[in-house]
XYZ file of C-alpha atoms in Angstrom:
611
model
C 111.907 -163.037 96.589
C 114.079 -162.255 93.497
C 114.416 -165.231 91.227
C 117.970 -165.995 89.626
C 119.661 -163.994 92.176
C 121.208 -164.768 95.691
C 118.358 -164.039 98.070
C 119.349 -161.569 100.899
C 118.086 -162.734 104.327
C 118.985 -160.487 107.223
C 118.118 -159.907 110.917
C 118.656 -160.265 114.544
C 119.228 -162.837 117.440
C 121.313 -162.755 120.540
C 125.026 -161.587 120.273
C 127.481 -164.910 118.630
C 124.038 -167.046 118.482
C 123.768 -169.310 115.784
C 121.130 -169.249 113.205
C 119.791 -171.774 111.038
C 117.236 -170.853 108.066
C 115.654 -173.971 105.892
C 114.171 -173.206 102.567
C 113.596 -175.282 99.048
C 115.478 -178.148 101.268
C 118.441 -176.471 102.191
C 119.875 -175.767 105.396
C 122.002 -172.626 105.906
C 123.579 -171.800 109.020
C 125.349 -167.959 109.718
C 126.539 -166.783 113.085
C 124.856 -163.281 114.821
C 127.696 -160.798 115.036
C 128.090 -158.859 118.623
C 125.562 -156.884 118.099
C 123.223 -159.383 117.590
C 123.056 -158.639 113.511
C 123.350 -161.610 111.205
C 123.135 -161.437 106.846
C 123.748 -164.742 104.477
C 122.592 -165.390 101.042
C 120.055 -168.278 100.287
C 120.875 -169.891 96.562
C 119.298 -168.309 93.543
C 116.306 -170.276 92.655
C 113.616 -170.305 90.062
C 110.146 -168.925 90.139
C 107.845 -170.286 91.671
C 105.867 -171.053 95.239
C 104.405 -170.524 97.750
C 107.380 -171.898 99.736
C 107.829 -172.124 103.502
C 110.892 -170.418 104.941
C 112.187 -171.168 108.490
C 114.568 -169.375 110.663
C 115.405 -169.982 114.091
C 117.884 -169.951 116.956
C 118.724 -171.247 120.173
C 115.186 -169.529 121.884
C 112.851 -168.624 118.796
C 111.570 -170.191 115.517
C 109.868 -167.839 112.925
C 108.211 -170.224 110.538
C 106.846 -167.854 107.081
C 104.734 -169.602 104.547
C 102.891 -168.276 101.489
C 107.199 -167.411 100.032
C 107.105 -166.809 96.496
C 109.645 -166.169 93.917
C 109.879 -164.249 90.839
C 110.254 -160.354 90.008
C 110.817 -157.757 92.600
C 110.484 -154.254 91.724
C 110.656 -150.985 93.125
C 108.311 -148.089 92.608
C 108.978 -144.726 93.981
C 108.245 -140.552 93.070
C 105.558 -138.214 94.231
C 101.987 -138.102 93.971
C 101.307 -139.455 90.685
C 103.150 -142.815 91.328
C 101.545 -142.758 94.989
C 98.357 -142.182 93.116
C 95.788 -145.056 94.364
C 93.654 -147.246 92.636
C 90.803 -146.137 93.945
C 90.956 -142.779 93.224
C 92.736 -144.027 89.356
C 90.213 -144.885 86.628
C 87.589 -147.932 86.701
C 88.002 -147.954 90.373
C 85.182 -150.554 90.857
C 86.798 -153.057 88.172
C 90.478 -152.893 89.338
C 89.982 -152.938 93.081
C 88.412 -156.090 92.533
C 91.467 -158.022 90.342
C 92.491 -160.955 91.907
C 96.170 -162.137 90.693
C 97.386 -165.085 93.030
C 100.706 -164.147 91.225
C 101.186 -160.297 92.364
C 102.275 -159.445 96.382
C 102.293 -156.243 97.256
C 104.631 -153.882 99.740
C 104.046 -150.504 101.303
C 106.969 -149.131 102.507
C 106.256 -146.439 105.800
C 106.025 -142.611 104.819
C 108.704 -141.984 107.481
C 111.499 -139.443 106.985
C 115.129 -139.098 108.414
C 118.787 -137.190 108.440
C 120.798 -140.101 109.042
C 120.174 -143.442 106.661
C 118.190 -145.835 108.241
C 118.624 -149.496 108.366
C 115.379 -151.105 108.984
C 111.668 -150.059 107.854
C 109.701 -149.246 110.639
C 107.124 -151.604 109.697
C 105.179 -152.643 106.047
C 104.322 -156.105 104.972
C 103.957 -158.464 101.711
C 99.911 -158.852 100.991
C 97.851 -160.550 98.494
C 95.759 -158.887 95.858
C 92.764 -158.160 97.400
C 90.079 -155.100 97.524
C 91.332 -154.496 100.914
C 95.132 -154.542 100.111
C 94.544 -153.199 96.004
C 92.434 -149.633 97.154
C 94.981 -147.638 98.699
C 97.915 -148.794 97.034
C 99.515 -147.340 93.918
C 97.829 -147.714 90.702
C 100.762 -147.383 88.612
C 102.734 -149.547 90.412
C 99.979 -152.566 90.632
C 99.004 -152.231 86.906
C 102.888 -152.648 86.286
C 102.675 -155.339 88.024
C 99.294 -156.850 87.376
C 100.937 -157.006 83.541
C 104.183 -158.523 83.757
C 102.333 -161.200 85.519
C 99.819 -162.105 83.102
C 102.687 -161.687 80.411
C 105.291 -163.753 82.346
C 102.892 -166.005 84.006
C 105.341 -166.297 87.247
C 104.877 -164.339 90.461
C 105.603 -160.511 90.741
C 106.280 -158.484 93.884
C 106.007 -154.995 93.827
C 107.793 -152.892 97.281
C 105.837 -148.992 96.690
C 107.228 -146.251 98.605
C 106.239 -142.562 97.038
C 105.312 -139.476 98.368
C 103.104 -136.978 97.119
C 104.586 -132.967 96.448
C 108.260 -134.223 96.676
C 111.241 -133.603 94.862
C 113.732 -135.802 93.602
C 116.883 -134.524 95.858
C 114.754 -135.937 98.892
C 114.844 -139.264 97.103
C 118.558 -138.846 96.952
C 121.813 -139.186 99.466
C 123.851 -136.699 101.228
C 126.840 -137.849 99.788
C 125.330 -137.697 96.032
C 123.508 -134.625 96.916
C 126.845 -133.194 98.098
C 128.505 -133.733 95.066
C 126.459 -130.741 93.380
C 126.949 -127.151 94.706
C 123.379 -126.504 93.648
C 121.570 -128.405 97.034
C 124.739 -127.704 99.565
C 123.314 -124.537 100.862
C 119.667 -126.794 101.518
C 121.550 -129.275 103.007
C 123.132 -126.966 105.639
C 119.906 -125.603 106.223
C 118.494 -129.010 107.417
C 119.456 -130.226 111.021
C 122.720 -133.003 110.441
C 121.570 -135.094 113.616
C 118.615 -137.526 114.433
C 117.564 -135.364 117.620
C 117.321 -132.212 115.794
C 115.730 -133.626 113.099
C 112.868 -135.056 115.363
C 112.610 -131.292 117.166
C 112.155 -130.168 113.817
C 109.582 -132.406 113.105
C 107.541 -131.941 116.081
C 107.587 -128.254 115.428
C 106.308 -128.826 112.157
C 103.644 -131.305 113.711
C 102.332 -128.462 116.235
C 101.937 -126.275 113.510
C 99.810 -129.197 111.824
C 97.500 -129.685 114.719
C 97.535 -125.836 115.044
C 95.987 -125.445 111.411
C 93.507 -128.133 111.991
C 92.771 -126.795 115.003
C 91.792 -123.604 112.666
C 90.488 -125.682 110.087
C 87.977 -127.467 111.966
C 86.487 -124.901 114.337
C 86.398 -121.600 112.127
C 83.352 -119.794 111.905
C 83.532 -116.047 110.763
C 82.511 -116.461 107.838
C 79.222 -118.406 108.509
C 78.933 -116.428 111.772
C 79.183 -112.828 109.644
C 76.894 -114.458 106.878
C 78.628 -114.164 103.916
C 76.468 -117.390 102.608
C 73.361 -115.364 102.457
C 72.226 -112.770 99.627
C 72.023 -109.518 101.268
C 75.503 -110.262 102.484
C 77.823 -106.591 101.292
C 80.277 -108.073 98.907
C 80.878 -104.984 97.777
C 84.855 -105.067 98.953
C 85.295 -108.573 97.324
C 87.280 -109.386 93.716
C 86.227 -110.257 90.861
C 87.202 -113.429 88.742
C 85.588 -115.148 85.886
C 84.846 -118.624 85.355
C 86.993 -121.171 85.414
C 87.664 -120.164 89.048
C 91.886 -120.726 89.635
C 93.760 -119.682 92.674
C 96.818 -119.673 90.652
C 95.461 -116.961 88.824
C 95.687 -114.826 92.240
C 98.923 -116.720 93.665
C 102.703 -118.197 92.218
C 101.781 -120.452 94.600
C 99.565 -122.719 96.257
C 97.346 -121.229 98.600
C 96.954 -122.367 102.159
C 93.883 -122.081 104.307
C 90.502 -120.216 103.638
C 88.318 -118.763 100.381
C 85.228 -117.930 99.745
C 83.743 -117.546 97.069
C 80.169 -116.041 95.562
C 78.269 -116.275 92.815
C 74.556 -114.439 92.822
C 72.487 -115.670 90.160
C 68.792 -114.988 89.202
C 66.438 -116.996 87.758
C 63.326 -115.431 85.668
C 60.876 -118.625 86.760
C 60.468 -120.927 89.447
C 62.584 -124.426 88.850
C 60.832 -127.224 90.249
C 62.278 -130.920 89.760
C 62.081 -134.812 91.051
C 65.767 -133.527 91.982
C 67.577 -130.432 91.402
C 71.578 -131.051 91.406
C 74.390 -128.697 90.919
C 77.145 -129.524 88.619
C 80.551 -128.557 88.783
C 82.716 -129.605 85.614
C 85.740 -129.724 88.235
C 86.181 -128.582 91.633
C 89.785 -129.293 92.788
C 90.151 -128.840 96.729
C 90.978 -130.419 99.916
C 87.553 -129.227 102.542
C 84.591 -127.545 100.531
C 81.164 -126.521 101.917
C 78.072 -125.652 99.740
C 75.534 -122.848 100.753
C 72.501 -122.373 98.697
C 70.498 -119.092 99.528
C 72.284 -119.085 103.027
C 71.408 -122.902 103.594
C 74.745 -125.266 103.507
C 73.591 -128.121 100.974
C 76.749 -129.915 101.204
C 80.696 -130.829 102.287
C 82.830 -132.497 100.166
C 86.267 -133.563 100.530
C 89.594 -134.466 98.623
C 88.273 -133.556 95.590
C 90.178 -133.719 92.382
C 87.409 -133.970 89.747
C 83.907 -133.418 88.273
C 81.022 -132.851 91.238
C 77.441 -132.688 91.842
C 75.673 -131.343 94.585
C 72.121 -132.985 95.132
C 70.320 -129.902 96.864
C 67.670 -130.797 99.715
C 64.651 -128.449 97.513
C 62.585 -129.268 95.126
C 62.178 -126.221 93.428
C 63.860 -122.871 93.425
C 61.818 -119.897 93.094
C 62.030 -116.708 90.291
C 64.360 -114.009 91.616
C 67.923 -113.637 92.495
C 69.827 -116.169 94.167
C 73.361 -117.144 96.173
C 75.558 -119.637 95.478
C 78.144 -119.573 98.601
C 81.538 -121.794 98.786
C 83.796 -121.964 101.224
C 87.179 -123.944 100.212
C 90.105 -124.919 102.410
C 93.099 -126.024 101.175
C 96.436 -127.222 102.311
C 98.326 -128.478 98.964
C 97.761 -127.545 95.493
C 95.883 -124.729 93.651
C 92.147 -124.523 94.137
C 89.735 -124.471 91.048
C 86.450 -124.243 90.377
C 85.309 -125.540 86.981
C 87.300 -126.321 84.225
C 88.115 -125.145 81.067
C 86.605 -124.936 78.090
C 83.158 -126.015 79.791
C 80.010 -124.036 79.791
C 80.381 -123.179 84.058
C 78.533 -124.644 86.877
C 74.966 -125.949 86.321
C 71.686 -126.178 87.571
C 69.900 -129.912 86.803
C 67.336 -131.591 87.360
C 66.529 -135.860 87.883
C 67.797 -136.291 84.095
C 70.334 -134.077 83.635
C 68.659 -131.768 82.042
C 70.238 -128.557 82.238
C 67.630 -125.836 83.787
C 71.077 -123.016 84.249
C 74.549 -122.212 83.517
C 75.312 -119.785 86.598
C 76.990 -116.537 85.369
C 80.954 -116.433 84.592
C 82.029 -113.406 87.305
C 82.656 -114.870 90.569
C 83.471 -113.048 93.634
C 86.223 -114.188 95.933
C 87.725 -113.131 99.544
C 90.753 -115.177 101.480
C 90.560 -112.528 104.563
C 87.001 -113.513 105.773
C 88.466 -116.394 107.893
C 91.623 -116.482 110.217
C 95.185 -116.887 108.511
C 96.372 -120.378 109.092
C 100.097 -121.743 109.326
C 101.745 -122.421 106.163
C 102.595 -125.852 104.892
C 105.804 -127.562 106.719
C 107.972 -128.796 103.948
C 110.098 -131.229 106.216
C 109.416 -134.321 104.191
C 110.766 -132.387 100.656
C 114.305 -131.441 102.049
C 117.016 -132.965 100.714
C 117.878 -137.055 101.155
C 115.111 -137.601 104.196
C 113.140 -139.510 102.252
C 116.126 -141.575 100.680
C 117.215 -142.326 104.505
C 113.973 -143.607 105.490
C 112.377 -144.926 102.381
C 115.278 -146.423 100.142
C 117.992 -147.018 101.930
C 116.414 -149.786 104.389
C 115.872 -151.588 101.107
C 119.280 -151.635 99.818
C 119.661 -155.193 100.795
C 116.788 -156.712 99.024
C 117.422 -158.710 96.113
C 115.421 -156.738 93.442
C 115.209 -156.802 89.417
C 114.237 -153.173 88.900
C 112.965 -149.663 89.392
C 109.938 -147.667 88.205
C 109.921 -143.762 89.106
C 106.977 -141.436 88.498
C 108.573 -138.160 89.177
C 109.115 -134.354 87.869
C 106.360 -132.119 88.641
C 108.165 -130.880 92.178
C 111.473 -129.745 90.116
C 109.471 -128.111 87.791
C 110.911 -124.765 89.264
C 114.598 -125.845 88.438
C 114.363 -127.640 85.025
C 117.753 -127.177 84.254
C 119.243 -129.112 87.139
C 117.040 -131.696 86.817
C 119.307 -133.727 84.300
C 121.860 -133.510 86.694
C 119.963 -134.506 89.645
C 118.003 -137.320 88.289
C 121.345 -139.022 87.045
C 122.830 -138.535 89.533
C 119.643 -140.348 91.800
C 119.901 -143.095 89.453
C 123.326 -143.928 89.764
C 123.262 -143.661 93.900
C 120.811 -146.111 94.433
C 122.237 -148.076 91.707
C 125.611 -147.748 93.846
C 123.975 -148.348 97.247
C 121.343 -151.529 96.218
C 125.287 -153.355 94.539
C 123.310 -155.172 92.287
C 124.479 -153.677 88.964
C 123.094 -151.491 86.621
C 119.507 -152.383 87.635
C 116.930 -151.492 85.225
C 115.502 -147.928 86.021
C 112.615 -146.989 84.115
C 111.071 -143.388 83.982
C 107.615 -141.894 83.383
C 108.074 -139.099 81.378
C 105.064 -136.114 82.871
C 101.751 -135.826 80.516
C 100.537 -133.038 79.106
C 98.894 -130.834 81.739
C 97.842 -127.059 82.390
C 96.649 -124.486 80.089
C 97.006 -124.522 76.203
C 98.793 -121.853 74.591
C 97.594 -119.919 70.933
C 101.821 -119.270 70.630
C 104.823 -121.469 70.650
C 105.636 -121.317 74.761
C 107.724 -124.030 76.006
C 106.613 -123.894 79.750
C 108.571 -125.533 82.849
C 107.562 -128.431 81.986
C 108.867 -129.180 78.834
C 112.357 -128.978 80.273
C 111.796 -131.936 83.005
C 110.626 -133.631 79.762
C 113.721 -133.239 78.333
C 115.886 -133.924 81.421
C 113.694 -137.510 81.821
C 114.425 -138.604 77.600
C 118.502 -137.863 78.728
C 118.300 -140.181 80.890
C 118.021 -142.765 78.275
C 121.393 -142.077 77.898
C 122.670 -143.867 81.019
C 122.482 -147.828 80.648
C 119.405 -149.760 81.248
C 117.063 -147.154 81.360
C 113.400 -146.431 80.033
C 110.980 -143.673 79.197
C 107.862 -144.171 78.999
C 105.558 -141.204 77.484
C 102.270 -140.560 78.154
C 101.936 -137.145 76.229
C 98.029 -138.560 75.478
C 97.252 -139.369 78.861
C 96.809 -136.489 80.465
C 94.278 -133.656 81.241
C 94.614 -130.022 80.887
C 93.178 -129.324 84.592
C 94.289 -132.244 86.625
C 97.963 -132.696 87.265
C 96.581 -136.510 88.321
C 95.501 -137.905 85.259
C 93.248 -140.788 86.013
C 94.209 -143.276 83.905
C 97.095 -145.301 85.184
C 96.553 -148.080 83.937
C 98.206 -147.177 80.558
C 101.227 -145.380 82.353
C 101.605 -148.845 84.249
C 101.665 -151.056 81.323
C 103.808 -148.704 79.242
C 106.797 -149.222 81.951
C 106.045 -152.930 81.855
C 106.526 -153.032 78.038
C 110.032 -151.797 78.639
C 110.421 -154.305 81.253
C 109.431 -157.484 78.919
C 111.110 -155.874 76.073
C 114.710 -155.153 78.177
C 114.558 -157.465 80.453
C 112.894 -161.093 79.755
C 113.560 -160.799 75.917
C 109.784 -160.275 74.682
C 109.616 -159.400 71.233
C 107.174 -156.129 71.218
C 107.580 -152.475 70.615
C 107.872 -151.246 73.846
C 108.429 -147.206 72.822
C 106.896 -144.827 70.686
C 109.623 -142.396 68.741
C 112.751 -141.250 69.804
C 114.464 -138.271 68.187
C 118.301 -139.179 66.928
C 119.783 -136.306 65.411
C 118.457 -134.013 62.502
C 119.862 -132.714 59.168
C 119.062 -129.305 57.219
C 117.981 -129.966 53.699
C 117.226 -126.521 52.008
C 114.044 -124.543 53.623
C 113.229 -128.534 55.593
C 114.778 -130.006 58.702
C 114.408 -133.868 58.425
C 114.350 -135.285 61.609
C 115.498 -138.652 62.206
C 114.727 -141.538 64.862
C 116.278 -144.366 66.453
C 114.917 -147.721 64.808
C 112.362 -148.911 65.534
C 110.375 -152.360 64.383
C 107.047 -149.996 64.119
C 106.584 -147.199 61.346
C 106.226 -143.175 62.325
C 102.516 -142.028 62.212
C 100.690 -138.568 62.243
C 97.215 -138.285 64.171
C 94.645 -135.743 63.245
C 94.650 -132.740 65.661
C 92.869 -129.398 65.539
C 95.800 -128.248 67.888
C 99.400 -127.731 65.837
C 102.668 -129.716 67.750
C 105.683 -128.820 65.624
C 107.316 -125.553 65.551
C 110.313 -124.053 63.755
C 112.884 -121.542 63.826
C 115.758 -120.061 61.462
C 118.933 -117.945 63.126
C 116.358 -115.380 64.587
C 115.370 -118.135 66.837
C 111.562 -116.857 66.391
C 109.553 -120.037 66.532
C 106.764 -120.633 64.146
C 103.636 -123.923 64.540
C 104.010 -125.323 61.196
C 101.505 -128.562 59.860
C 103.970 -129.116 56.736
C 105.219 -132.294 58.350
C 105.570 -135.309 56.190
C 106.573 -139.023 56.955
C 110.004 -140.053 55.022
C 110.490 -143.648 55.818
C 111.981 -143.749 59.614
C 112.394 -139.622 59.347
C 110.127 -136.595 59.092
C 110.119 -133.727 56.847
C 109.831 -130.146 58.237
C 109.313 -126.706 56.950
C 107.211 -123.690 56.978
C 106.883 -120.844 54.687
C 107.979 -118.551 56.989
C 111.289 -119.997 57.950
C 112.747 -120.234 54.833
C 115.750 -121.071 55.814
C 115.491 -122.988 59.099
C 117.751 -124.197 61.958
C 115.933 -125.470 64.760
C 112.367 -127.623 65.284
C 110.627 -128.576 67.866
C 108.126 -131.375 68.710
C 105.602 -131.036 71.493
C 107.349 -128.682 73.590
C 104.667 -126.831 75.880
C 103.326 -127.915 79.350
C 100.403 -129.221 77.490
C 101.170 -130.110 73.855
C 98.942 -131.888 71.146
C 100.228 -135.714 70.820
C 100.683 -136.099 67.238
C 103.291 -138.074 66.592
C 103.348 -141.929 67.628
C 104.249 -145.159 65.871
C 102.026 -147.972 64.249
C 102.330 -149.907 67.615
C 100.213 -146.576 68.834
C 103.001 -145.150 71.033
C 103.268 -141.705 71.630
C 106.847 -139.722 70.995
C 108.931 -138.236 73.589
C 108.472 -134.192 73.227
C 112.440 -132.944 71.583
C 114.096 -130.414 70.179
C 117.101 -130.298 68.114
C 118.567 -127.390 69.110
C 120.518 -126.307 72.841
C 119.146 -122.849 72.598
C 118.802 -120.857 76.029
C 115.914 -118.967 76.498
């Protein structure tokens, strides 16, 4: 429960029944309406517990022990906030944390047209392995550090969703406000029944694909995992392997993929393992000279294959994958690696297989493509938010961006707007809303290219123009080929310096630079910050972050940047007369700027150019 606030308790009992609730020696006493509903307001009270809380009428008493009070946030956003611990770095250390202070809520993935009063099910839990594995690792390291810095109890409610976008986190009425998502909301069914046809259409189309996904077999049966297989017909790619080199968008179902290598002796080891820098993929199965070695799934990251021989004799040979996929882009290998290799029992490497892989997404049958039900506009909102409207909370976190990647421009708009709605609906006040701004991911670019990205970037820092929010940037967290990066534990504790900065008055930097305004001086743009109790620094990088323009709006990476005091000097030789500069403004930029409390800068520019 929420300390320092009125505590919301809320439920049902038989139509005009009295109901009595005990708690920290009071005795409060509220009458069930006619339809059997009943809402009062326990006294604010200080943190502490556990405390037993008692409620019962004229036929039932619900006795709950184990209470505690303190801070109650809310987490929420797609996959990178539902991100879990386990699958988050140093799995094996922080699945085992045990904080008597933290409780922890899951909130239902459930979806709806029409707001929905009640959760349809989720419960408070202790921290333990059981209860910390699966549950967001953002969210519990944000926790897990404002209670070891606050030393009181901390409960954190989690409901994300992974591939969603933030106008399904937001109301019809909001929603309707902007002519942009009226056309998507018309296109979604207005009433509860046709909502739920809708969905179990889109579930018989699930069950259809696994159906596919589990039993296909043309591809084995037509063996296109052994050598003399005629690939003849098949396309080209080079290593790193990326379906989003062939699609705009993710692909859905089948691919295989070759590679025929040839070794000029025999390999004999202890072990012999394959080792793939990356392989990014929902189902994959491993064939080695026609014999499948392996299935792995989920996969996100760097994999080896243990393979069942010993040796592996001189002459050519067939690596054979088959991927499915049903989110996402598939890859194989990553960049900037040497490709996969053959190992043996100490890693030694005995192979890089060859670059040029061949590829074929026709070999198996076509599967149903993805149901997007749970991304259309405000079902998630109904199901997910606004049951908790009545909770007594202190806060939000949101981890959100990559899904509205496609529509940077109305992002400012739309996350505002979010903001404010749930602000409206929860009636506490401007409760504190704090943002993760995305990392660095994808591709690096030789040329100033400012990328999708850089624009949800931007829309996330103006949000620090509505009250009580809070950015926090994690520009050196990510990875270049994994739109997860693992660490979480950083992005979690960066939102909970915010939190003991703004809201319980600790006295620590709590963000890295933030770009004020700029001023021309001669062939230099000086670009100045908001104060800030920790001095501007420059890391070493091999990779440039700054670029600048003059009227020709031609962009230039410059490394003549010098620290002024609380403002930085820019200029390049050839803009000799310059107007515009930008810092870190690519999908995956070098982090070079951060302060002396080692907080990375928000990406900016200083210009309202249109591209």
């Amino acid at each position: 429960m929420q300390q320092k606030k009125p505590i919301a308790i809320w439920g049902h009992s038989s139509p005009a029944t009295p109901v009595q609730i005990s708690f920290l020696n009071k005795t409060y006493t509220i009458t069930a309406n006619n339809e059997g509903e009943w809402k009062t307001f326990l006294d604010p009270a200080t943190a502490g517990g556990p405390h037993t809380l008692i409620i019962k009428d004229n036929k039932n008493t619900l006795q709950i022990d184990s209470v505690m009070i303190g801070e109650v946030w809310v987490a929420s956003g797609q996959s990178n906030m539902e991100w879990s611990v386990k699958d988050s770095k140093d799995p094996e250390h922080n699945t085992t944390i045990k904080n008597p202070l933290i409780r922890l809520f899951q909130v239902p993935k459930l979806t709806s047209t029409e707001p929905v009063q009640e959760l349809e099910g989720g419960q408070w839990q202790l921290t333990t392995p059981e209860s910390i594995t699966p549950f967001s690792a953002v969210a519990f390291h944000f926790a897990n550090y404002l209670a070891n810095e606050l030393k009181i109890p901390v409960g954190i409610i989690h409901g994300s969703w992974g591939a969603t976008n933030a106008e399904a986190w937001t109301s019809r009425k909001t929603l309707l406000e902007n002519n942009h998502f009226i056309n998507e909301l018309k296109a979604i069914p207005d009433n509860r029944a046709d909502w739920e046809k809708y969905l179990q259409e889109s579930y018989k189309k699930e069950r259809e694909r696994a159906q596919i996904r589990d039993t296909a077999t043309v591809g084995v049966k037509s063996g296109v995992q052994h050598l003399q297989y005629d690939d003849s017909q098949w396309t080209k790619m080079d290593y790193p392997v990326d379906a989003g080199k062939i699609y705009n968008h993710a692909h859905f179902g089948f691919m295989w993929f070759r590679n025929t290598f040839e070794l000029h002796s025999t390999v004999s080891a202890k072990t012999l393992k394959l080792s793939f820098p990356r392989m990014q993929a929902q189902i994959v199965d491993f064939y080695l000279d026609g014999q499948h070695v392996a299935q792995q799934r989920d996969l996100w990251d760097s994999v080896t294959i243990t393979l069942p021989a010993k040796s592996i004799k001189k002459g050519k040979h067939l690596l054979a994958i088959r991927i499915y996929n049903e989110w996402s882009q598939h890859k194989i290998g990553k960049s900037k690696t040497p490709g996969v290799q053959l190992l043996d029992e100490k890693n030694l490497v005995k192979m890089t297989l060859p670059a040029t892989w061949l590829y074929n997404d026709k070999v198996e049958p076509e599967v149903a493509q993805w149901q997007n039900w749970y991304t259309q506009p405000t079902v998630l909102y109904n199901a997910m938010i606004y049951p908790l409207q009545q909770y007594s909370i202190n806060g939000f976190i949101w981890y959100q961006g990559e899904s509205n990647a496609y529509q940077e421009y109305a992002y400012t708009t739309v996350l505002n707007r979010m903001i404010q709605d749930w602000r409206n609906h929860f009636e506490q006040g401007d409760l504190p809303f704090y943002i993760v701004q995305l990392a660095n991911y994808m591709e690096t670019t030789d040329l100033p290219d400012e990328g999708g990205w850089a624009k949800i970037r931007e829309a996330q820092l103006q949000a620090l123009k509505l009250t009580n929010t809070g950015l926090a940037v994690i520009l050196d967290v990510g990875e270049a080929d994994d739109i997860h990066p693992k660490d979480k534990q950083t992005v979690g504790e960066r939102l909970a310096k915010w939190a003991l900065a703004k809201q319980y008055q600790k006295n620590i930097v709590y963000s890295g630079p933030i770009y004020d305004y700029c001023t021309i001086e001669g062939n230099a743009i000086r670009i100045h910050f908001k104060p800030s109790a920790a001095a501007l620094q420059l890391k070493k990088n091999d990779r440039p972050s700054f670029i600048i323009a003059g009227e020709d709006k031609k962009f230039y990476w410059t490394n003549d940047v010098t620290i002024d005091g609380n403002t930085l000097l820019v200029r390049a030789a050839e803009v000799p007369q310059p107007r515009a500069v930008r810092y870190a403004w690519a999908n995956n930029p070098a982090a070079i700027l951060f302060n002396t409390a080692n907080l990375p800068a928000s990406s900016f520019r200083t210009d309202n150019w249109k591209e």
